[in-house]
Amino acid sequence: MHMPLEVFLSLDLIHLEEALDIAEKARSAGFRCFEAGTPLIKSEGMRSVKLLRGRFPEAIIFADTKTMDTGYLEATLAFSSGADIMSVMAVAPDETIREAVRRAREDGKEVIADTLGIRDPETRIGRLIELDVDRICLHKGVDEGIFSEFDILEKIRGHGIKIGIAGGIDATTIRDVAKKVDFVMVGRAVTKASDPRRAAEEILSAIKV
Amino acid sequence: MHMPLEVFLSLDLIHLEEALDIAEKARSAGFRCFEAGTPLIKSEGMRSVKLLRGRFPEAIIFADTKTMDTGYLEATLAFSSGADIMSVMAVAPDETIREAVRRAREDGKEVIADTLGIRDPETRIGRLIELDVDRICLHKGVDEGIFSEFDILEKIRGHGIKIGIAGGIDATTIRDVAKKVDFVMVGRAVTKASDPRRAAEEILSAIKV
């Protein structure tokens, strides 16, 4: 049985008040999963995660730390700030991923492996599964364009791992992926919209049966 | 002619006051280059870079953003907070590196490409040189051990790019690399020392002629 799609709002902004304002609008439209984006974390620090946790106690909060080193330390930072999920880069050393997962197991939290920058998707994804990450996010960067290699999805199904997609998802493209993945990250389609609440509603209604 | 070695103190801590205190001690020992470490940036945000800039107006300040995406945005964040240098990951998409370099050229600042996680050093370093990064940091992660592939150094000399090493450098190992590179990052050897000022002095005296 396929679980309901989790739609995360990626708060890829650098000002905390703007991020919280847009998150409130998305919540009123029905969003229940929020991502403290990497630029927001680098700009404002873990304060951003703590404030999201405080403002949305019932939500799933993902700290997109994009960890490349010191896996245990950065996972500790994220989880102790109230995140339910943190991210490691798939291109990070195995040891770093293992250390982040170790911390997640201690805290009953989750680790997303972000595939941005990997050049050998199938081999590396096999290794990520061995390293026991909870989720894999197939990701194209803002500087790169939109994800389109959907054939990889079929190859990594059936490992008990949640699979998601990030990068360029909007009210149109979300339909194409809604039934294929467990979660999606939506960013600019909401955060750059002239009316973020309405944009958030359009995205959620696009995936209603 | 070989320029004097730049020795950066990597403030890989999560508490700002502790980081500033250790930086003050290292400055009194002669350090003139400071790195706002990735965990410090993620914990405290760009406030950490701004405070280092304010406290050490004459120093070289490096914001170790380890950028994987949104290169222009993260370079803007770092430089507008007072950093002289920011970092991109060598494993990041070419577009992200190009965007960070574009911002650095606009501001008269520098970009370090950090090799952590690259699996094809020679090929990728050639590409980094084409992408016009200012510096390359040969880096082993805290979770990985100590850098030892010194043969790569000879192969990337002579491209007008500054080369540095990070990971596991202390008062003993710094002697081995001092004449081979333009800069080194020293972290735990100072930040985890029982007497950081003395540890900082030992490192600087180890490279005196």
Short mmCIF file of C-alpha atoms in Angstrom, two decimals:
data_model
loop_
_atom_site.label_atom_id
_atom_site.label_comp_id
_atom_site.label_asym_id
_atom_site.label_seq_id
_atom_site.Cartn_x
_atom_site.Cartn_y
_atom_site.Cartn_z
CA MET A 1 0.00 0.00 0.00
CA HIS A 2 1.26 3.41 -0.96
CA MET A 3 1.34 5.93 1.89
CA PRO A 4 0.00 9.42 1.21
CA LEU A 5 2.52 11.65 -0.52
CA GLU A 6 4.35 13.97 1.86
CA VAL A 7 4.72 17.42 0.34
CA PHE A 8 7.48 19.48 1.97
CA LEU A 9 7.71 23.21 1.63
CA SER A 10 11.41 24.02 1.09
CA LEU A 11 12.08 27.36 2.74
CA ASP A 12 15.06 28.24 0.58
CA LEU A 13 15.18 31.83 1.71
CA ILE A 14 17.71 33.75 3.75
CA HIS A 15 15.44 35.87 5.95
CA LEU A 16 13.76 34.09 8.82
CA GLU A 17 10.68 36.32 9.13
CA GLU A 18 9.91 35.96 5.43
CA ALA A 19 10.36 32.18 5.69
CA LEU A 20 8.03 31.92 8.69
CA ASP A 21 5.43 34.13 7.01
CA ILE A 22 5.39 31.95 3.89
CA ALA A 23 5.30 28.79 6.01
CA GLU A 24 2.21 30.10 7.86
CA LYS A 25 0.47 30.73 4.55
CA ALA A 26 1.36 27.25 3.30
CA ARG A 27 0.10 25.71 6.53
CA SER A 28 -3.23 27.45 6.14
CA ALA A 29 -3.36 25.93 2.64
CA GLY A 30 -2.79 22.46 4.10
CA PHE A 31 1.00 21.93 4.18
CA ARG A 32 2.19 19.82 7.11
CA CYS A 33 5.88 19.30 6.25
CA PHE A 34 8.45 22.09 6.27
CA GLU A 35 12.08 22.22 5.28
CA ALA A 36 14.55 24.71 6.76
CA GLY A 37 16.49 25.22 3.52
CA THR A 38 20.27 25.18 3.36
CA PRO A 39 20.64 28.93 2.67
CA LEU A 40 18.24 29.68 5.57
CA ILE A 41 20.28 27.49 7.93
CA LYS A 42 23.54 29.09 6.78
CA SER A 43 22.08 32.57 7.10
CA GLU A 44 20.22 32.21 10.39
CA GLY A 45 21.66 29.08 11.96
CA MET A 46 19.72 26.46 13.92
CA ARG A 47 17.54 29.25 15.27
CA SER A 48 15.58 28.74 12.05
CA VAL A 49 14.88 25.10 12.89
CA LYS A 50 14.01 25.90 16.51
CA LEU A 51 11.53 28.60 15.44
CA LEU A 52 9.88 26.33 12.87
CA ARG A 53 9.57 23.61 15.53
CA GLY A 54 8.02 26.09 17.96
CA ARG A 55 5.65 27.57 15.41
CA PHE A 56 4.55 24.23 13.92
CA PRO A 57 4.63 21.71 16.78
CA GLU A 58 2.53 19.15 14.87
CA ALA A 59 4.52 19.37 11.61
CA ILE A 60 7.36 17.28 10.18
CA ILE A 61 10.44 19.53 10.26
CA PHE A 62 13.34 18.73 7.95
CA ALA A 63 16.68 20.51 8.47
CA ASP A 64 18.38 20.48 5.07
CA THR A 65 21.91 20.55 6.49
CA LYS A 66 23.44 18.97 3.34
CA THR A 67 26.11 17.47 5.58
CA MET A 68 29.47 16.66 3.96
CA ASP A 69 31.57 16.07 7.10
CA THR A 70 31.20 15.67 10.90
CA GLY A 71 28.03 13.61 10.46
CA TYR A 72 27.39 12.92 14.13
CA LEU A 73 27.90 16.56 15.13
CA GLU A 74 25.64 18.01 12.45
CA ALA A 75 22.92 15.41 13.10
CA THR A 76 23.10 16.27 16.81
CA LEU A 77 22.76 19.97 15.97
CA ALA A 78 19.70 19.37 13.79
CA PHE A 79 17.86 16.92 16.07
CA SER A 80 18.58 18.86 19.27
CA SER A 81 17.12 21.93 17.54
CA GLY A 82 13.86 20.08 16.95
CA ALA A 83 14.28 18.61 13.45
CA ASP A 84 12.68 15.24 12.70
CA ILE A 85 14.92 14.71 9.67
CA MET A 86 18.36 16.00 8.58
CA SER A 87 20.21 15.53 5.30
CA VAL A 88 23.60 14.18 4.30
CA MET A 89 25.01 14.47 0.82
CA ALA A 90 25.17 11.18 -1.11
CA VAL A 91 28.64 12.34 -2.25
CA ALA A 92 29.87 12.64 1.35
CA PRO A 93 32.32 10.02 2.63
CA ASP A 94 30.64 6.79 3.79
CA GLU A 95 31.95 7.43 7.32
CA THR A 96 30.09 10.74 7.50
CA ILE A 97 26.82 9.16 6.38
CA ARG A 98 27.28 6.30 8.85
CA GLU A 99 27.86 8.75 11.72
CA ALA A 100 24.76 10.78 10.87
CA VAL A 101 22.66 7.59 10.72
CA ARG A 102 24.13 6.46 14.06
CA ARG A 103 22.92 9.68 15.66
CA ALA A 104 19.50 9.35 14.03
CA ARG A 105 19.10 5.81 15.42
CA GLU A 106 19.95 7.07 18.92
CA ASP A 107 17.32 9.82 18.68
CA GLY A 108 14.63 7.94 16.76
CA LYS A 109 14.97 10.43 13.90
CA GLU A 110 15.62 10.17 10.15
CA VAL A 111 18.38 10.86 7.64
CA ILE A 112 17.78 11.86 4.02
CA ALA A 113 20.58 11.24 1.52
CA ASP A 114 20.54 13.98 -1.11
CA THR A 115 21.80 12.86 -4.53
CA LEU A 116 22.87 16.31 -5.77
CA GLY A 117 26.24 15.97 -7.47
CA ILE A 118 26.42 12.16 -7.71
CA ARG A 119 27.76 10.92 -11.00
CA ASP A 120 27.08 7.19 -10.52
CA PRO A 121 23.44 7.08 -9.30
CA GLU A 122 22.82 3.33 -9.31
CA THR A 123 26.07 2.29 -7.60
CA ARG A 124 25.91 5.05 -5.03
CA ILE A 125 22.24 4.54 -4.23
CA GLY A 126 22.94 0.86 -3.56
CA ARG A 127 25.57 1.94 -1.06
CA LEU A 128 23.23 4.46 0.58
CA ILE A 129 20.75 1.65 1.19
CA GLU A 130 23.53 -0.42 2.81
CA LEU A 131 24.42 2.59 4.97
CA ASP A 132 20.82 2.49 6.26
CA VAL A 133 19.68 5.99 5.41
CA ASP A 134 15.91 6.40 5.87
CA ARG A 135 15.17 8.36 2.73
CA ILE A 136 16.77 9.15 -0.60
CA CYS A 137 16.02 12.47 -2.27
CA LEU A 138 16.67 12.53 -6.01
CA HIS A 139 17.74 16.09 -6.44
CA LYS A 140 18.68 18.54 -9.14
CA GLY A 141 20.10 21.81 -7.93
CA VAL A 142 18.63 25.24 -8.45
CA ASP A 143 21.64 25.95 -10.64
CA GLU A 144 21.09 22.79 -12.72
CA GLY A 145 17.50 22.58 -13.92
CA ILE A 146 14.73 20.04 -13.37
CA PHE A 147 14.95 16.35 -12.44
CA SER A 148 14.02 14.02 -15.27
CA GLU A 149 15.72 10.65 -14.83
CA PHE A 150 12.61 8.86 -13.63
CA ASP A 151 13.87 5.43 -14.68
CA ILE A 152 16.09 5.32 -11.60
CA LEU A 153 12.97 5.24 -9.43
CA GLU A 154 11.96 1.76 -10.45
CA LYS A 155 15.40 0.41 -9.74
CA ILE A 156 15.49 1.51 -6.13
CA ARG A 157 11.96 0.50 -5.14
CA GLY A 158 11.37 -2.29 -2.66
CA HIS A 159 14.21 -1.60 -0.24
CA GLY A 160 11.98 -0.21 2.52
CA ILE A 161 13.45 3.21 1.92
CA LYS A 162 11.40 6.34 1.26
CA ILE A 163 12.11 7.97 -2.08
CA GLY A 164 11.56 11.61 -2.91
CA ILE A 165 12.27 14.22 -5.54
CA ALA A 166 13.43 17.82 -5.26
CA GLY A 167 14.13 20.51 -7.81
CA GLY A 168 11.76 22.41 -10.03
CA ILE A 169 8.53 20.80 -8.75
CA ASP A 170 5.40 22.90 -9.30
CA ALA A 171 1.64 22.41 -9.66
CA THR A 172 2.13 20.89 -13.10
CA THR A 173 5.17 18.66 -12.56
CA ILE A 174 3.94 17.34 -9.19
CA ARG A 175 1.28 15.30 -10.99
CA ASP A 176 3.94 13.38 -12.89
CA VAL A 177 5.75 12.27 -9.76
CA ALA A 178 2.94 12.04 -7.20
CA LYS A 179 2.32 8.32 -7.63
CA LYS A 180 5.96 7.37 -8.07
CA VAL A 181 7.52 8.74 -4.90
CA ASP A 182 6.89 8.97 -1.15
CA PHE A 183 7.74 12.64 -0.75
CA VAL A 184 8.45 15.74 -2.81
CA MET A 185 10.11 19.03 -2.00
CA VAL A 186 8.41 22.15 -3.35
CA GLY A 187 10.30 25.41 -3.09
CA ARG A 188 10.27 28.31 -5.51
CA ALA A 189 6.80 27.40 -6.86
CA VAL A 190 5.50 28.66 -3.50
CA THR A 191 8.23 30.88 -2.06
CA LYS A 192 8.61 32.96 -5.24
CA ALA A 193 4.89 33.10 -6.03
CA SER A 194 3.16 36.46 -5.88
CA ASP A 195 0.48 34.75 -3.78
CA PRO A 196 2.20 31.95 -1.80
CA ARG A 197 -1.02 30.74 -0.13
CA ARG A 198 -2.77 30.29 -3.43
CA ALA A 199 0.30 28.64 -4.99
CA ALA A 200 0.39 26.22 -2.05
CA GLU A 201 -3.31 25.39 -2.51
CA GLU A 202 -2.83 24.77 -6.23
CA ILE A 203 -0.02 22.33 -5.53
CA LEU A 204 -2.01 20.35 -3.00
CA SER A 205 -5.13 20.27 -5.16
CA ALA A 206 -3.09 19.06 -8.14
CA ILE A 207 -2.44 15.77 -6.32
CA LYS A 208 -5.95 15.23 -4.96
CA VAL A 209 -7.74 12.24 -6.49
CA MET B 1 58.94 32.71 -5.52
CA HIS B 2 56.87 30.95 -2.89
CA MET B 3 54.63 33.23 -0.86
CA PRO B 4 54.56 32.76 2.91
CA LEU B 5 52.31 29.90 4.02
CA GLU B 6 48.87 31.06 5.18
CA VAL B 7 47.78 29.14 8.26
CA PHE B 8 44.04 29.25 8.86
CA LEU B 9 42.49 28.41 12.19
CA SER B 10 39.37 26.34 11.42
CA LEU B 11 36.79 27.17 14.04
CA ASP B 12 34.90 23.89 13.75
CA LEU B 13 32.89 24.47 16.88
CA ILE B 14 29.19 25.04 17.41
CA HIS B 15 29.25 27.72 20.12
CA LEU B 16 30.14 31.22 19.00
CA GLU B 17 31.60 32.49 22.27
CA GLU B 18 33.93 29.50 22.54
CA ALA B 19 34.98 29.98 18.90
CA LEU B 20 35.72 33.68 19.43
CA ASP B 21 37.64 32.97 22.63
CA ILE B 22 39.87 30.41 20.91
CA ALA B 23 40.33 32.73 17.92
CA GLU B 24 41.53 35.51 20.27
CA LYS B 25 44.08 33.14 21.79
CA ALA B 26 45.30 32.05 18.37
CA ARG B 27 45.60 35.66 17.25
CA SER B 28 47.76 36.48 20.26
CA ALA B 29 49.94 33.53 19.19
CA GLY B 30 50.27 35.02 15.70
CA PHE B 31 47.39 33.61 13.64
CA ARG B 32 46.06 36.03 11.00
CA CYS B 33 43.64 33.81 9.06
CA PHE B 34 40.39 32.46 10.51
CA GLU B 35 37.79 30.07 9.18
CA ALA B 36 34.17 30.11 10.31
CA GLY B 37 33.73 26.33 10.21
CA THR B 38 30.75 24.65 8.60
CA PRO B 39 29.21 23.43 11.90
CA LEU B 40 29.64 26.95 13.35
CA ILE B 41 27.89 28.50 10.36
CA LYS B 42 25.07 25.95 10.53
CA SER B 43 24.71 26.44 14.27
CA GLU B 44 24.99 30.24 14.49
CA GLY B 45 24.44 31.41 10.93
CA MET B 46 26.28 34.29 9.23
CA ARG B 47 26.35 36.08 12.58
CA SER B 48 29.50 34.01 13.16
CA VAL B 49 31.18 35.49 10.08
CA LYS B 50 30.05 39.03 10.92
CA LEU B 51 31.41 38.75 14.47
CA LEU B 52 34.76 37.36 13.28
CA ARG B 53 35.00 40.20 10.76
CA GLY B 54 34.25 42.75 13.47
CA ARG B 55 36.63 41.26 15.99
CA PHE B 56 39.51 40.73 13.53
CA PRO B 57 39.27 43.57 10.99
CA GLU B 58 42.81 42.98 9.70
CA ALA B 59 42.47 39.19 9.30
CA ILE B 60 41.61 37.00 6.34
CA ILE B 61 38.17 35.55 7.08
CA PHE B 62 37.08 32.38 5.31
CA ALA B 63 33.43 31.27 5.48
CA ASP B 64 33.46 27.50 4.99
CA THR B 65 30.00 27.35 3.50
CA LYS B 66 30.70 24.05 1.65
CA THR B 67 28.21 25.16 -0.97
CA MET B 68 26.48 22.42 -3.01
CA ASP B 69 23.71 24.49 -4.65
CA THR B 70 22.59 28.12 -5.12
CA GLY B 71 26.19 29.25 -5.63
CA TYR B 72 25.46 32.92 -6.26
CA LEU B 73 23.15 33.20 -3.24
CA GLU B 74 25.52 31.52 -0.80
CA ALA B 75 28.50 33.51 -2.06
CA THR B 76 26.46 36.69 -1.62
CA LEU B 77 25.58 35.65 1.93
CA ALA B 78 29.22 35.01 2.81
CA PHE B 79 30.74 38.10 1.19
CA SER B 80 28.05 40.48 2.42
CA SER B 81 28.71 39.16 5.94
CA GLY B 82 32.36 40.15 5.66
CA ALA B 83 34.08 36.99 4.41
CA ASP B 84 37.08 37.34 2.07
CA ILE B 85 36.72 33.75 0.87
CA MET B 86 33.87 31.21 0.70
CA SER B 87 33.91 27.54 -0.27
CA VAL B 88 32.12 25.41 -2.81
CA MET B 89 32.32 21.64 -2.91
CA ALA B 90 34.32 20.21 -5.80
CA VAL B 91 31.51 17.63 -6.11
CA ALA B 92 28.89 20.36 -6.63
CA PRO B 93 27.43 20.81 -10.11
CA ASP B 94 29.63 22.92 -12.42
CA GLU B 95 26.84 25.51 -12.63
CA THR B 96 26.91 26.06 -8.88
CA ILE B 97 30.68 26.55 -8.86
CA ARG B 98 30.45 28.92 -11.82
CA GLU B 99 27.78 31.00 -10.06
CA ALA B 100 29.82 31.29 -6.86
CA VAL B 101 32.89 32.37 -8.88
CA ARG B 102 30.77 34.91 -10.76
CA ARG B 103 29.77 36.48 -7.45
CA ALA B 104 33.37 36.44 -6.20
CA ARG B 105 34.56 38.28 -9.35
CA GLU B 106 31.89 40.95 -8.80
CA ASP B 107 33.00 41.49 -5.21
CA GLY B 108 36.77 41.05 -5.66
CA LYS B 109 36.65 38.03 -3.33
CA GLU B 110 37.81 34.41 -3.55
CA VAL B 111 36.32 30.94 -3.89
CA ILE B 112 37.91 27.79 -2.48
CA ALA B 113 36.94 24.46 -4.02
CA ASP B 114 36.95 21.77 -1.34
CA THR B 115 37.81 18.28 -2.62
CA LEU B 116 36.07 16.34 0.14
CA GLY B 117 34.17 13.45 -1.43
CA ILE B 118 35.66 13.61 -4.95
CA ARG B 119 36.48 10.22 -6.39
CA ASP B 120 38.32 11.37 -9.53
CA PRO B 121 40.81 13.98 -8.20
CA GLU B 122 42.84 14.62 -11.36
CA THR B 123 39.93 14.98 -13.76
CA ARG B 124 37.86 17.05 -11.39
CA ILE B 125 40.71 19.34 -10.38
CA GLY B 126 41.37 20.09 -14.05
CA ARG B 127 37.75 21.14 -14.35
CA LEU B 128 37.94 23.31 -11.21
CA ILE B 129 40.85 25.19 -12.76
CA GLU B 130 38.75 25.76 -15.92
CA LEU B 131 35.90 27.00 -13.72
CA ASP B 132 38.32 29.65 -12.40
CA VAL B 133 38.19 28.94 -8.68
CA ASP B 134 40.89 30.87 -6.77
CA ARG B 135 42.00 28.08 -4.47
CA ILE B 136 41.78 24.32 -4.17
CA CYS B 137 41.71 22.73 -0.73
CA LEU B 138 42.74 19.08 -0.69
CA HIS B 139 40.58 17.85 2.13
CA LYS B 140 39.98 14.74 4.14
CA GLY B 141 36.98 14.88 6.44
CA VAL B 142 36.97 14.61 10.22
CA ASP B 143 35.16 11.31 9.77
CA GLU B 144 37.77 10.01 7.27
CA GLY B 145 41.29 10.41 8.66
CA ILE B 146 44.33 12.33 7.48
CA PHE B 147 45.25 13.51 3.98
CA SER B 148 48.15 11.60 2.46
CA GLU B 149 47.95 11.69 -1.35
CA PHE B 150 50.71 14.25 -1.77
CA ASP B 151 51.50 13.17 -5.33
CA ILE B 152 48.46 15.08 -6.56
CA LEU B 153 50.13 18.34 -5.50
CA GLU B 154 52.79 18.21 -8.17
CA LYS B 155 50.23 17.61 -10.88
CA ILE B 156 48.22 20.74 -10.16
CA ARG B 157 51.09 23.16 -9.67
CA GLY B 158 51.67 25.97 -12.14
CA HIS B 159 48.08 26.93 -12.88
CA GLY B 160 48.19 30.17 -10.87
CA ILE B 161 45.85 28.65 -8.35
CA LYS B 162 46.51 28.51 -4.62
CA ILE B 163 46.66 25.02 -3.20
CA GLY B 164 45.97 24.08 0.40
CA ILE B 165 45.43 21.11 2.66
CA ALA B 166 42.90 20.47 5.42
CA GLY B 167 42.29 17.56 7.74
CA GLY B 168 44.39 16.29 10.62
CA ILE B 169 47.12 18.96 10.40
CA ASP B 170 49.01 19.48 13.67
CA ALA B 171 52.43 20.77 14.82
CA THR B 172 54.10 17.60 13.48
CA THR B 173 52.31 17.13 10.15
CA ILE B 174 52.44 20.82 9.22
CA ARG B 175 56.19 20.53 8.62
CA ASP B 176 55.60 17.92 5.90
CA VAL B 177 53.26 20.16 3.93
CA ALA B 178 54.58 23.65 4.68
CA LYS B 179 56.79 23.93 1.60
CA LYS B 180 54.40 22.14 -0.74
CA VAL B 181 51.26 24.25 -0.36
CA ASP B 182 50.09 27.87 -0.18
CA PHE B 183 47.76 27.46 2.77
CA VAL B 184 46.77 24.96 5.43
CA MET B 185 43.74 24.64 7.66
CA VAL B 186 44.42 23.74 11.28
CA GLY B 187 41.46 22.83 13.44
CA ARG B 188 41.29 20.33 16.25
CA ALA B 189 45.05 20.62 16.98
CA VAL B 190 44.19 24.04 18.40
CA THR B 191 40.47 23.98 19.18
CA LYS B 192 40.61 20.72 21.14
CA ALA B 193 43.94 21.49 22.87
CA SER B 194 43.91 21.95 26.64
CA ASP B 195 45.91 25.14 26.04
CA PRO B 196 44.83 26.56 22.65
CA ARG B 197 47.22 29.52 22.78
CA ARG B 198 50.23 27.29 23.34
CA ALA B 199 49.06 24.81 20.68
CA ALA B 200 48.73 27.72 18.24
CA GLU B 201 52.26 28.90 19.05
CA GLU B 202 53.68 25.40 18.56
CA ILE B 203 52.10 25.16 15.13
CA LEU B 204 53.47 28.51 13.98
CA SER B 205 56.95 27.84 15.37
CA ALA B 206 57.02 24.44 13.64
CA ILE B 207 57.05 26.20 10.26
CA LYS B 208 59.57 28.93 11.13
CA VAL B 209 62.87 28.59 9.30
#
